[in-house]
Coordinates of C-alpha atoms and ligand atoms in Angstrom, one line a residue:
X891 CA 2.5 2.4 58.7
X892 CA 3.5 3.4 55.2
X893 CA 1.0 2.9 52.4
X894 CA 1.7 0.3 49.8
X895 CA 2.3 3.0 47.1
X896 CA 4.7 4.8 49.3
X897 CA 6.7 1.6 49.9
X898 CA 6.8 1.0 46.2
X899 CA 7.7 4.6 45.5
X900 CA 10.7 4.2 47.9
X901 CA 11.7 1.2 46.0
X902 CA 11.4 2.8 42.6
X903 CA 12.9 6.0 43.8
X904 CA 16.0 4.1 44.9
X905 CA 16.2 2.4 41.5
X906 CA 15.9 5.7 39.7
X907 CA 18.7 7.1 41.9
X908 CA 20.9 4.0 41.3
X909 CA 20.5 4.6 37.6
X910 CA 21.6 8.3 38.0
X911 CA 18.2 9.9 38.0
X912 CA 16.4 11.9 40.7
X913 CA 14.7 9.6 43.2
X914 CA 11.6 11.8 43.1
X915 CA 10.8 10.4 39.7
X916 CA 9.9 7.1 41.4
X917 CA 6.4 8.0 42.6
X918 CA 4.1 5.0 42.2
X919 CA 0.4 5.3 41.9
X920 CA -2.5 2.9 41.3
X921 CA -2.8 1.8 37.7
X922 CA -5.8 2.9 35.6
X923 CA -6.0 -0.6 34.2
X924 CA -6.0 -3.0 37.1
X925 CA -6.6 -5.8 34.6
X926 CA -3.1 -5.2 33.2
X927 CA -1.2 -4.3 36.4
X928 CA -2.0 -2.9 39.8
X929 CA 0.6 -0.2 40.0
X930 CA 2.2 2.2 37.7
X931 CA 5.0 4.7 37.6
X932 CA 5.2 7.5 35.0
X933 CA 8.4 9.1 36.3
X934 CA 10.3 8.5 33.1
X935 CA 8.3 11.2 31.3
X936 CA 9.3 13.9 33.7
X937 CA 12.8 12.4 33.6
X938 CA 12.9 12.8 29.9
X939 CA 12.6 16.6 30.2
X940 CA 15.2 16.7 32.9
X941 CA 17.8 14.5 31.3
X942 CA 17.0 15.1 27.6
X943 CA 16.6 11.4 27.0
X944 CA 13.8 9.3 25.6
X945 CA 11.4 8.3 28.4
X946 CA 11.5 4.7 27.2
X947 CA 15.3 4.6 27.7
X948 CA 14.9 5.9 31.3
X949 CA 12.1 3.4 32.0
X950 CA 14.2 0.6 30.6
X951 CA 17.1 1.4 32.9
X952 CA 14.9 1.4 36.0
X953 CA 13.1 -1.8 34.9
X954 CA 16.5 -3.5 34.4
X955 CA 17.6 -2.4 37.9
X956 CA 14.5 -4.0 39.5
X957 CA 14.2 -7.1 37.3
X958 CA 15.2 -9.5 40.0
X959 CA 13.6 -7.7 42.9
X960 CA 12.0 -10.5 44.9
X961 CA 9.0 -8.4 46.0
X962 CA 7.9 -7.6 42.4
X963 CA 6.1 -10.2 40.4
X964 CA 6.2 -8.0 37.4
X965 CA 8.0 -4.8 36.3
X966 CA 7.9 -3.9 32.7
X967 CA 8.3 -0.9 30.4
X968 CA 5.3 -0.4 28.1
X969 CA 4.3 2.1 25.5
X970 CA 6.3 5.3 25.4
X971 CA 7.9 4.8 28.8
X972 CA 5.2 3.7 31.4
X973 CA 6.4 1.3 34.0
X974 CA 3.8 -1.3 35.0
X975 CA 4.2 -3.1 38.3
X976 CA 2.7 -6.0 40.1
X977 CA 3.7 -7.2 43.6
X978 CA 4.3 -10.8 44.6
X979 CA 1.7 -12.6 46.6
X980 CA 4.2 -12.9 49.5
X981 CA 4.4 -9.1 49.7
X982 CA 0.7 -8.7 49.4
X983 CA 0.0 -11.2 52.2
X984 CA 2.7 -9.8 54.5
X985 CA 1.4 -6.3 53.9
X986 CA -2.2 -7.3 54.8
X987 CA -0.9 -9.1 57.9
X988 CA 1.0 -6.0 59.0
X989 CA -2.1 -3.9 58.5
X990 CA -4.2 -6.2 60.7
X991 CA -1.5 -6.1 63.3
X992 CA -1.3 -2.3 63.2
X993 CA -3.5 -0.6 65.7
X994 CA -4.5 1.9 63.0
X995 CA -5.2 -0.8 60.4
X996 CA -2.6 0.5 58.0
X997 CA -4.0 4.1 57.9
X998 CA -0.9 6.3 57.7
X999 CA -0.6 8.5 60.8
X1000 CA 0.5 12.1 60.4
X1001 CA 4.0 13.0 61.4
X1002 CA 2.9 16.3 62.9
X1003 CA -0.4 15.7 64.7
X1004 CA -2.2 19.0 64.2
X1005 CA -5.3 20.0 66.1
X1006 CA -8.3 20.6 63.9
X1007 CA -11.4 22.3 65.3
X1008 CA -14.5 21.3 63.5
X1009 CA -17.6 23.6 63.6
X1010 CA -20.6 21.6 62.3
X1011 CA -24.2 21.0 63.0
X1012 CA -25.0 24.6 63.8
X1013 CA -28.7 24.2 64.6
X1014 CA -30.6 27.2 65.8
X1015 CA -32.4 26.8 69.0
X1016 CA -36.1 27.6 69.4
X1017 CA -36.7 26.1 65.9
X1018 CA -37.3 22.4 65.2
X1019 CA -34.5 20.6 63.3
X1020 CA -35.4 20.1 59.6
X1021 CA -33.9 18.2 56.7
X1022 CA -31.4 21.1 56.1
X1023 CA -29.7 20.2 59.4
X1024 CA -28.9 16.7 58.2
X1025 CA -25.9 17.3 56.0
X1026 CA -23.8 19.6 58.1
X1027 CA -24.1 17.1 61.0
X1028 CA -23.5 14.0 58.9
X1029 CA -20.6 15.4 57.0
X1030 CA -19.0 17.1 60.0
X1031 CA -19.1 13.9 62.0
X1032 CA -17.5 11.9 59.3
X1033 CA -14.7 14.5 58.9
X1034 CA -14.1 14.5 62.6
X1035 CA -13.7 10.7 62.6
X1036 CA -11.6 10.8 59.5
X1037 CA -9.3 13.4 61.1
X1038 CA -8.9 11.2 64.2
X1039 CA -8.3 8.1 62.1
X1040 CA -5.2 9.8 60.6
X1041 CA -3.7 10.5 64.0
X1042 CA -4.7 14.1 64.3
X1043 CA -6.6 15.7 67.2
X1044 CA -10.2 16.7 66.2
X1045 CA -12.3 18.9 68.5
X1046 CA -16.0 19.3 67.6
X1047 CA -18.1 22.2 68.5
X1048 CA -21.8 22.4 67.6
X1049 CA -21.9 26.2 67.6
X1050 CA -25.6 26.6 68.4
X1051 CA -27.4 29.5 67.0
X1052 CA -28.7 30.6 70.4
X1053 CA -28.5 34.3 70.3
X1054 CA -30.3 35.6 67.3
X1055 CA -33.7 36.8 66.0
X1056 CA -35.4 33.3 66.2
X1057 CA -35.1 33.5 70.0
X1058 CA -36.3 37.1 70.0
X1059 CA -39.4 36.1 68.0
X1060 CA -40.0 33.1 70.2
X1061 CA -39.8 35.2 73.4
X1062 CA -42.0 37.9 71.9
X1063 CA -44.7 35.5 71.1
X1064 CA -44.4 33.7 74.4
X1065 CA -44.6 36.8 76.4
X1066 CA -47.9 37.7 74.8
X1067 CA -49.3 34.2 75.4
X1068 CA -48.3 34.2 79.0
X1069 CA -49.1 37.8 79.8
X1070 CA -45.4 38.6 80.4
X1071 CA -45.1 35.8 83.0
X1072 CA -42.1 34.4 81.3
X1073 CA -40.2 33.1 84.3
X1074 CA -42.3 30.1 85.0
X1075 CA -42.9 28.9 81.5
X1076 CA -42.0 25.3 80.7
X1077 CA -41.1 24.7 77.1
X1078 CA -42.4 21.4 75.8
X1079 CA -41.6 19.7 72.5
X1080 CA -45.0 20.8 71.3
X1081 CA -44.3 24.4 72.0
X1082 CA -41.0 24.2 70.2
X1083 CA -42.8 22.9 67.1
X1084 CA -45.5 25.5 67.2
X1085 CA -44.2 28.8 68.4
X1086 CA -41.4 29.7 66.1
X1087 CA -43.1 28.9 62.8
X1088 CA -46.1 30.9 64.0
X1089 CA -44.0 33.9 65.2
X1090 CA -41.9 33.9 62.1
X1091 CA -45.0 34.1 59.9
X1092 CA -46.5 36.7 62.1
X1093 CA -43.6 39.1 61.8
X1094 CA -44.2 39.5 58.1
X1095 CA -47.5 41.3 58.6
X1096 CA -47.2 42.7 62.2
X1097 CA -44.6 45.3 62.3
X1098 CA -45.1 46.1 66.0
X1099 CA -44.6 42.5 66.9
X1100 CA -41.4 42.4 64.7
X1101 CA -40.1 45.5 66.4
X1102 CA -40.7 44.0 69.8
X1103 CA -38.8 40.8 68.8
X1104 CA -35.9 43.0 67.7
X1105 CA -35.9 44.8 71.0
X1106 CA -36.0 41.6 72.9
X1107 CA -33.1 40.1 70.8
X1108 CA -31.0 43.1 71.6
X1109 CA -31.9 43.2 75.2
X1110 CA -31.1 39.5 75.5
X1111 CA -27.7 40.0 73.8
X1112 CA -27.0 42.6 76.4
X1113 CA -27.8 40.2 79.2
X1114 CA -31.1 41.8 80.2
X1115 CA -32.1 39.7 83.3
X1116 CA -35.7 39.7 82.4
X1117 CA -35.1 37.4 79.5
X1118 CA -32.5 35.1 81.0
X1119 CA -34.9 32.5 82.6
X1120 CA -36.9 32.0 79.4
X1121 CA -33.8 32.0 77.3
X1122 CA -32.3 29.3 79.5
X1123 CA -35.5 27.3 79.3
X1124 CA -35.6 27.5 75.5
X1125 CA -32.0 26.4 75.4
X1126 CA -32.7 23.5 77.7
X1127 CA -35.6 22.2 75.7
X1128 CA -34.0 22.7 72.3
X1129 CA -30.8 21.1 73.2
X1130 CA -32.6 18.1 74.6
X1131 CA -34.5 17.8 71.3
X1132 CA -31.3 18.4 69.2
X1133 CA -29.4 15.8 71.2
X1134 CA -32.1 13.2 70.8
X1135 CA -32.0 13.7 67.0
X1136 CA -28.2 13.6 66.8
X1137 CA -27.7 10.7 69.2
X1138 CA -29.7 8.3 67.2
X1139 CA -27.7 9.3 64.1
X1140 CA -24.4 8.7 66.0
X1141 CA -23.5 12.3 65.9
X1142 CA -21.8 13.8 68.9
X1143 CA -19.9 16.9 70.0
X1144 CA -17.1 17.6 72.4
X1145 CA -18.5 21.1 73.0
X1146 CA -21.9 22.5 73.0
X1147 CA -21.0 26.1 72.8
X1148 CA -23.3 28.6 71.2
X1149 CA -23.1 32.0 69.6
X1150 CA -24.0 33.4 73.1
X1151 CA -20.7 32.0 74.5
X1152 CA -18.9 34.5 72.4
X1153 CA -20.7 37.4 74.2
X1154 CA -17.9 38.0 76.6
X1155 CA -15.4 38.4 73.7
X1156 CA -17.3 41.0 71.8
X1157 CA -15.8 43.9 73.8
X1158 CA -12.3 42.5 73.1
X1159 CA -13.2 42.2 69.4
X1160 CA -14.3 45.8 69.1
X1161 CA -11.1 46.9 71.0
X1162 CA -8.8 44.9 68.7
X1163 CA -10.5 46.3 65.6
X1164 CA -10.4 49.8 66.9
X1165 CA -6.7 49.5 68.0
X1166 CA -5.9 48.4 64.5
X1167 CA -7.9 51.3 63.1
X1168 CA -9.9 48.9 61.0
X1169 CA -13.4 49.7 62.3
X1170 CA -15.3 52.6 60.8
X1171 CA -18.8 53.9 60.6
X1172 CA -20.9 53.4 57.5
X1173 CA -24.6 54.4 57.6
X1174 CA -24.5 54.2 61.3
X1175 CA -23.2 50.7 61.4
X1176 CA -19.6 49.7 62.3
X1177 CA -17.8 47.8 59.6
X1178 CA -14.4 46.6 58.5
X1179 CA -13.1 46.5 54.9
X1180 CA -12.1 43.1 53.7
X1181 CA -11.9 43.6 49.9
X1182 CA -8.6 42.7 48.2
X1183 CA -7.2 44.2 45.1
X1184 CA -7.5 41.1 42.9
X1185 CA -11.0 40.2 43.9
X1186 CA -13.0 39.2 40.9
X1187 CA -16.3 39.8 42.7
X1188 CA -17.0 42.6 45.1
X1189 CA -16.5 41.6 48.7
X1190 CA -18.4 44.1 50.8
X1191 CA -17.2 45.3 54.2
X1192 CA -18.1 43.0 57.0
X1193 CA -20.6 44.5 59.5
X1194 CA -19.6 44.1 63.1
X1195 CA -22.2 46.2 64.8
X1196 CA -25.6 47.2 63.4
X1197 CA -26.7 50.8 63.5
X1198 CA -28.8 50.0 66.6
X1199 CA -25.7 48.7 68.3
X1200 CA -26.8 45.0 68.1
X1201 CA -24.6 42.2 67.1
X1202 CA -25.0 40.0 64.0
X1203 CA -23.9 36.7 62.7
X1204 CA -20.4 38.0 61.7
X1205 CA -19.9 39.6 65.1
X1206 CA -20.4 36.3 66.9
X1207 CA -18.3 34.3 64.5
X1208 CA -15.4 36.8 64.9
X1209 CA -15.7 36.9 68.7
X1210 CA -15.9 33.1 68.7
X1211 CA -12.6 33.0 66.8
X1212 CA -11.0 35.0 69.7
X1213 CA -12.4 32.4 72.1
X1214 CA -11.3 29.4 70.0
X1215 CA -7.7 30.7 69.6
X1216 CA -7.5 31.2 73.4
X1217 CA -9.1 28.0 74.4
X1218 CA -8.0 25.5 71.8
X1219 CA -5.1 27.1 69.8
X1220 CA -6.0 24.9 66.8
X1221 CA -3.9 24.7 63.7
X1222 CA -7.0 24.6 61.5
X1223 CA -10.7 25.4 61.9
X1224 CA -13.2 23.9 59.5
X1225 CA -16.7 25.2 59.2
X1226 CA -19.3 22.9 57.7
X1227 CA -22.1 25.2 56.7
X1228 CA -24.5 25.5 53.8
X1229 CA -23.4 26.7 50.4
X1230 CA -25.2 30.1 50.7
X1231 CA -22.8 31.1 53.5
X1232 CA -19.7 31.4 51.4
X1233 CA -19.6 35.2 51.4
X1234 CA -20.1 35.4 55.1
X1235 CA -17.1 33.1 55.8
X1236 CA -14.9 34.9 53.3
X1237 CA -15.6 38.2 55.1
X1238 CA -15.2 36.7 58.6
X1239 CA -11.9 34.9 57.7
X1240 CA -10.4 37.9 56.0
X1241 CA -11.3 40.2 58.9
X1242 CA -9.9 37.7 61.5
X1243 CA -6.6 37.5 59.6
X1244 CA -6.4 41.2 58.9
X1245 CA -6.9 42.0 62.6
X1246 CA -4.5 39.3 63.7
X1247 CA -7.2 37.5 65.7
X1248 CA -6.1 34.4 63.9
X1249 CA -2.4 34.1 63.0
X1250 CA -1.5 33.8 59.3
X1251 CA -0.4 30.1 59.7
X1252 CA -3.7 29.0 61.1
X1253 CA -5.9 27.7 58.3
X1254 CA -9.6 28.6 58.2
X1255 CA -11.7 26.5 55.9
X1256 CA -15.2 26.8 54.9
X1257 CA -16.7 23.6 53.7
X1258 CA -20.0 24.2 51.9
X1259 CA -22.5 21.4 51.0
X1260 CA -25.3 20.8 48.6
X1261 CA -29.0 20.2 49.2
X1262 CA -31.0 17.1 49.8
X1263 CA -33.6 17.2 47.1
X1264 CA -36.8 15.3 46.3
X1265 CA -37.6 13.6 43.0
X1266 CA -38.7 17.0 41.6
X1267 CA -35.2 18.3 42.0
X1268 CA -36.3 20.8 44.7
X1269 CA -35.4 20.6 48.4
X1270 CA -36.9 17.5 50.0
X1271 CA -40.4 18.3 51.4
X1272 CA -43.2 16.5 53.2
X1273 CA -46.0 15.1 51.0
X1274 CA -48.1 18.2 51.3
X1275 CA -45.1 20.4 50.4
X1276 CA -44.2 21.5 53.9
X1277 CA -40.8 21.7 55.5
X1278 CA -39.5 18.2 56.3
X1279 CA -38.6 17.9 59.9
X1280 CA -35.5 15.9 60.7
X1281 CA -37.6 13.8 63.1
X1282 CA -40.2 13.0 60.4
X1283 CA -37.5 12.2 57.8
X1284 CA -35.8 9.8 60.2
X1285 CA -39.2 8.2 60.9
X1286 CA -39.9 7.6 57.3
X1287 CA -36.7 5.7 56.8
X1288 CA -37.0 4.0 60.1
X1289 CA -40.5 2.7 59.3
X1290 CA -39.2 1.1 56.1
X1291 CA -36.3 -0.4 58.0
X1292 CA -38.5 -1.8 60.6
X1293 CA -40.6 -3.4 57.9
X1294 CA -37.6 -5.0 56.5
X1295 CA -36.5 -6.6 59.8
X1296 CA -40.0 -7.7 60.6
X1297 CA -39.4 -11.1 58.9
X1298 CA -35.8 -11.4 60.0
X1299 CA -34.1 -13.8 62.4
X1300 CA -34.4 -11.3 65.2
X1301 CA -37.1 -12.2 67.6
X1302 CA -37.3 -9.6 70.3
X1303 CA -39.0 -6.2 69.7
X1304 CA -36.1 -4.3 71.2
X1305 CA -33.6 -6.1 69.1
X1306 CA -35.7 -5.4 66.0
X1307 CA -35.9 -1.8 66.9
X1308 CA -32.1 -1.6 67.4
X1309 CA -31.4 -3.3 64.0
X1310 CA -33.9 -1.0 62.3
X1311 CA -32.1 2.0 63.8
X1312 CA -28.8 0.8 62.5
X1313 CA -30.2 0.2 59.0
X1314 CA -31.8 3.7 59.2
X1315 CA -28.5 5.3 60.1
X1316 CA -26.6 3.4 57.4
X1317 CA -29.2 4.3 54.8
X1318 CA -29.2 8.0 55.6
X1319 CA -25.5 8.5 56.2
X1320 CA -24.1 6.3 53.4
X1321 CA -26.7 7.7 51.0
X1322 CA -25.6 11.2 51.9
X1323 CA -21.8 10.7 52.2
X1324 CA -21.4 8.7 48.9
X1325 CA -22.1 12.0 47.2
X1326 CA -19.3 14.6 47.1
X1327 CA -20.0 17.1 49.8
X1328 CA -20.6 20.0 47.4
X1329 CA -23.1 18.1 45.2
X1330 CA -26.9 18.2 45.6
X1331 CA -28.5 14.8 45.6
X1332 CA -32.0 13.3 45.3
X1333 CA -33.2 11.3 48.3
X1334 CA -34.9 8.2 47.0
X1335 CA -35.8 5.8 49.8
X1336 CA -36.1 2.6 47.7
X1337 CA -32.8 3.2 46.0
X1338 CA -31.0 4.3 49.2
X1339 CA -32.2 1.2 51.0
X1340 CA -31.6 -1.4 48.3
X1341 CA -29.7 -4.5 49.5
X1342 CA -27.1 -4.1 46.8
X1343 CA -25.4 -1.3 45.0
X1344 CA -23.8 1.7 46.6
X1345 CA -26.0 1.7 49.8
X1346 CA -25.5 1.4 53.5
X1347 CA -27.6 -1.8 53.5
X1348 CA -25.2 -3.5 51.1
X1349 CA -22.4 -2.9 53.5
X1350 CA -24.3 -4.0 56.5
X1351 CA -25.4 -7.2 54.6
X1352 CA -21.7 -7.8 53.7
X1353 CA -20.7 -7.6 57.3
X1354 CA -23.6 -9.8 58.4
X1355 CA -22.8 -12.4 55.7
X1356 CA -19.2 -12.6 56.9
X1357 CA -20.5 -13.0 60.5
X1358 CA -22.7 -15.9 59.4
X1359 CA -19.8 -17.6 57.6
X1360 CA -17.5 -17.2 60.6
X1361 CA -20.3 -18.6 62.8
X1362 CA -20.1 -21.8 60.8
X1363 CA -16.4 -22.1 60.3
X1364 CA -15.2 -20.6 63.6
X1365 CA -13.0 -17.5 63.9
X1366 CA -9.5 -17.9 62.3
X1367 CA -6.3 -17.8 64.5
X1368 CA -5.1 -14.5 63.1
X1369 CA -3.9 -14.0 59.6
X1370 CA -0.9 -16.0 58.4
X1371 CA -1.8 -17.2 55.0
X1372 CA 1.1 -18.4 52.9
X1373 CA -0.4 -18.5 49.4
X1374 CA -3.0 -16.9 47.3
X1375 CA -5.1 -19.4 45.4
X1376 CA -7.5 -17.6 43.1
X1377 CA -7.8 -14.3 41.2
X1378 CA -10.9 -13.1 43.1
X1379 CA -9.0 -13.7 46.3
X1380 CA -6.0 -11.7 45.1
X1381 CA -8.3 -8.9 44.1
X1382 CA -9.8 -8.7 47.5
X1383 CA -6.4 -8.8 49.1
X1384 CA -5.4 -5.8 47.0
X1385 CA -8.5 -3.9 47.9
X1386 CA -7.8 -4.4 51.5
X1387 CA -4.1 -3.5 51.1
X1388 CA -5.0 -0.3 49.4
X1389 CA -7.6 0.9 51.9
X1390 CA -5.0 2.9 53.8
X1391 CA -4.5 5.0 50.8
X1392 CA -8.2 5.7 50.5
X1393 CA -8.3 7.1 54.1
X1394 CA -5.3 9.3 53.4
X1395 CA -6.7 10.7 50.2
X1396 CA -10.2 11.2 51.8
X1397 CA -8.5 13.2 54.6
X1398 CA -6.4 15.4 52.3
X1399 CA -9.4 16.1 50.1
X1400 CA -11.8 16.4 53.0
X1401 CA -14.0 14.0 51.1
X1402 CA -15.7 11.2 53.0
X1403 CA -17.2 10.0 49.7
X1404 CA -13.8 8.5 49.0
X1405 CA -14.2 6.3 52.1
X1406 CA -17.7 5.3 51.0
X1407 CA -16.5 4.4 47.5
X1408 CA -13.6 2.3 48.9
X1409 CA -16.0 0.5 51.3
X1410 CA -18.2 -0.3 48.4
X1411 CA -15.3 -1.5 46.4
X1412 CA -14.3 -3.8 49.3
X1413 CA -17.8 -5.2 49.6
X1414 CA -18.3 -5.8 45.9
X1415 CA -14.9 -7.5 45.7
X1416 CA -15.9 -9.6 48.6
X1417 CA -19.2 -10.6 46.8
X1418 CA -17.2 -11.9 43.8
X1419 CA -14.7 -13.7 46.1
X1420 CA -17.5 -15.3 48.0
X1421 CA -19.3 -16.3 44.9
X1422 CA -16.3 -17.9 43.3
X1423 CA -14.7 -19.7 46.2
X1424 CA -16.7 -22.2 48.1
X1425 CA -15.4 -21.6 51.5
X1426 CA -17.7 -23.9 53.5
X1427 CA -17.2 -27.0 51.3
X1428 CA -13.5 -26.6 50.4
X1429 CA -11.6 -29.8 51.2
X1430 CA -8.1 -28.4 51.1
X1431 CA -7.4 -27.2 54.7
X1432 CA -4.8 -24.6 53.8
X1433 CA -7.0 -23.0 51.2
X1434 CA -10.0 -23.0 53.5
X1435 CA -8.1 -21.5 56.3
X1436 CA -6.7 -18.8 54.1
X1437 CA -10.2 -17.9 52.9
X1438 CA -11.6 -17.8 56.4
X1439 CA -8.8 -15.5 57.5
X1440 CA -9.5 -13.3 54.5
X1441 CA -13.2 -13.1 55.4
X1442 CA -12.3 -12.0 58.9
X1443 CA -9.8 -9.4 57.5
X1444 CA -12.4 -8.0 55.2
X1445 CA -14.8 -7.6 58.0
X1446 CA -12.3 -5.7 60.2
X1447 CA -11.5 -3.4 57.3
X1448 CA -15.1 -2.8 56.4
X1449 CA -16.1 -2.1 60.0
X1450 CA -13.3 0.5 60.1
X1451 CA -14.7 2.2 57.1
X1452 CA -18.2 2.2 58.6
X1453 CA -16.9 3.5 61.9
X1454 CA -15.2 6.5 60.2
X1455 CA -18.5 7.2 58.4
X1456 CA -20.3 7.1 61.7
X1457 CA -22.3 3.9 60.8
X1458 CA -22.7 0.9 63.2
X1459 CA -22.7 -2.5 61.7
X1460 CA -25.1 -5.4 62.5
X1461 CA -24.5 -8.9 63.6
X1462 CA -27.0 -10.6 61.3
X1463 CA -29.4 -9.3 58.8
Ligands
LIG580 N1 -26.5 28.5 62.8 C1 -26.0 28.7 61.4 C2 -27.2 28.5 60.4 O1 -28.2 28.0 60.8 C3 -24.9 27.7 61.1 C4 -23.7 27.9 61.9 C5 -22.4 27.6 61.2 N2 -21.2 27.9 62.0 C6 -20.8 29.1 62.2 N3 -19.7 29.2 63.0 N4 -21.3 30.1 61.7 O2 -27.0 28.8 59.3

């Protein structure tokens, strides 16, 4: 379904053309002054340059051509040549009805459904998840859902860090503790919490231990059978823990591949790079030049093999690209990874393109993100200044949510727990996603959980409020309102009608915050509408029915927004 601004752009374009101007000048956008008009076209200014005519004269021609258009309530030329537009209530109502009848709720579907592979999450096994793992998973999940909502295919891969030093350190420590009897070790959640932080600290003042961990890492990467059982066991226990954390946040993956799955493509990688004459030795390591002439900062060569022959982060990312092109042939690959990894991805992308591992027309995108901070402006920590585990972070929010539902209409303990979980997810995710991906933000529990303002709770309350209205009035028989009675009602109808545009823009900008902002706009427009129009006591049946239908429409739209953000709504609150 076309967006409303596209429909209007077609109309204005045809009018420009009929007046002898290029139809491209007819682009209509949202007005900056919704109090004066809802839509606006500034094409007369570009036309003035093309046709050496005053913009006002061009705008006047177009306005005259559309003066009697029966879908436009208002079209006028203002100022130096702006065209202000309002649509009729009939068009507004029929557009909203079409949206509700559309299986995609008016979100424009792409004409060429590309396949986008999304690499997000990226936790490292053998280490407990911490607060730093929140954003890549939350943002990536929303981008996946947004991609799907626009008719594209999105494939998600968690890309576990399951092949690096952390595992080597873990195994080195475990092998000492078990007297080398690694095969029968069972990794518990407690061991996962304890071993890595211990081993990681130990390596700093125990060089022999560090060396052993390095050797183990290399042996493991070369498939040394001695380490396979313990490696598999670490993977099993870690993935179990990671899934538990992601599941309750509604974060899921189509593929649970890890760096280790690229192992069988490393030989091919080295062959390709050699065939192309790109790989050369530098200080014993094997590297590829990726600098370009007009680089403003120095981009060092990317290292593919360390001097001891072992693989590093770039090696596995390059080999994974070979695997991904073969297995998924995506049109684009997006990597959601923290802001410090920018150089790494520049190097990897350039090398992959240079070597022809990824064809020129396949887009590789690195999407960095900012940090979750505490009130001191530094990365969010536990009270005593330690690393905030994701589990603990979730608990903190969950406990507050549980307290909130304790006095609610819900009676059963399971029910309360479920609602508290939904509030927790809404609080965490909306609080995160309302910020542009690249920005840092301060996590403030009270603010993020407030029942009004730009919070997940406000949106859940809005859905719950509509539910309770509809419980009293009964569900409407579809949407077939014939008139708009009040200004707050008209505003809400416009907000609904323009939601399709918000999803389109959010996709093209890869910015879920636009969906959050639109959801908030919908909910606050609803609050005003609900406050001004007394639905339950209205005596005029037509009015009352129109308002009930609008409540139901708002709910459907809002739930679509929440779904794209990966947030579940609640029945009552
Ligand atoms: N495991 C990495 C880390 O902890 C993130 C992985 C991002 N994805 C990728 N393909 N490199 O920093």
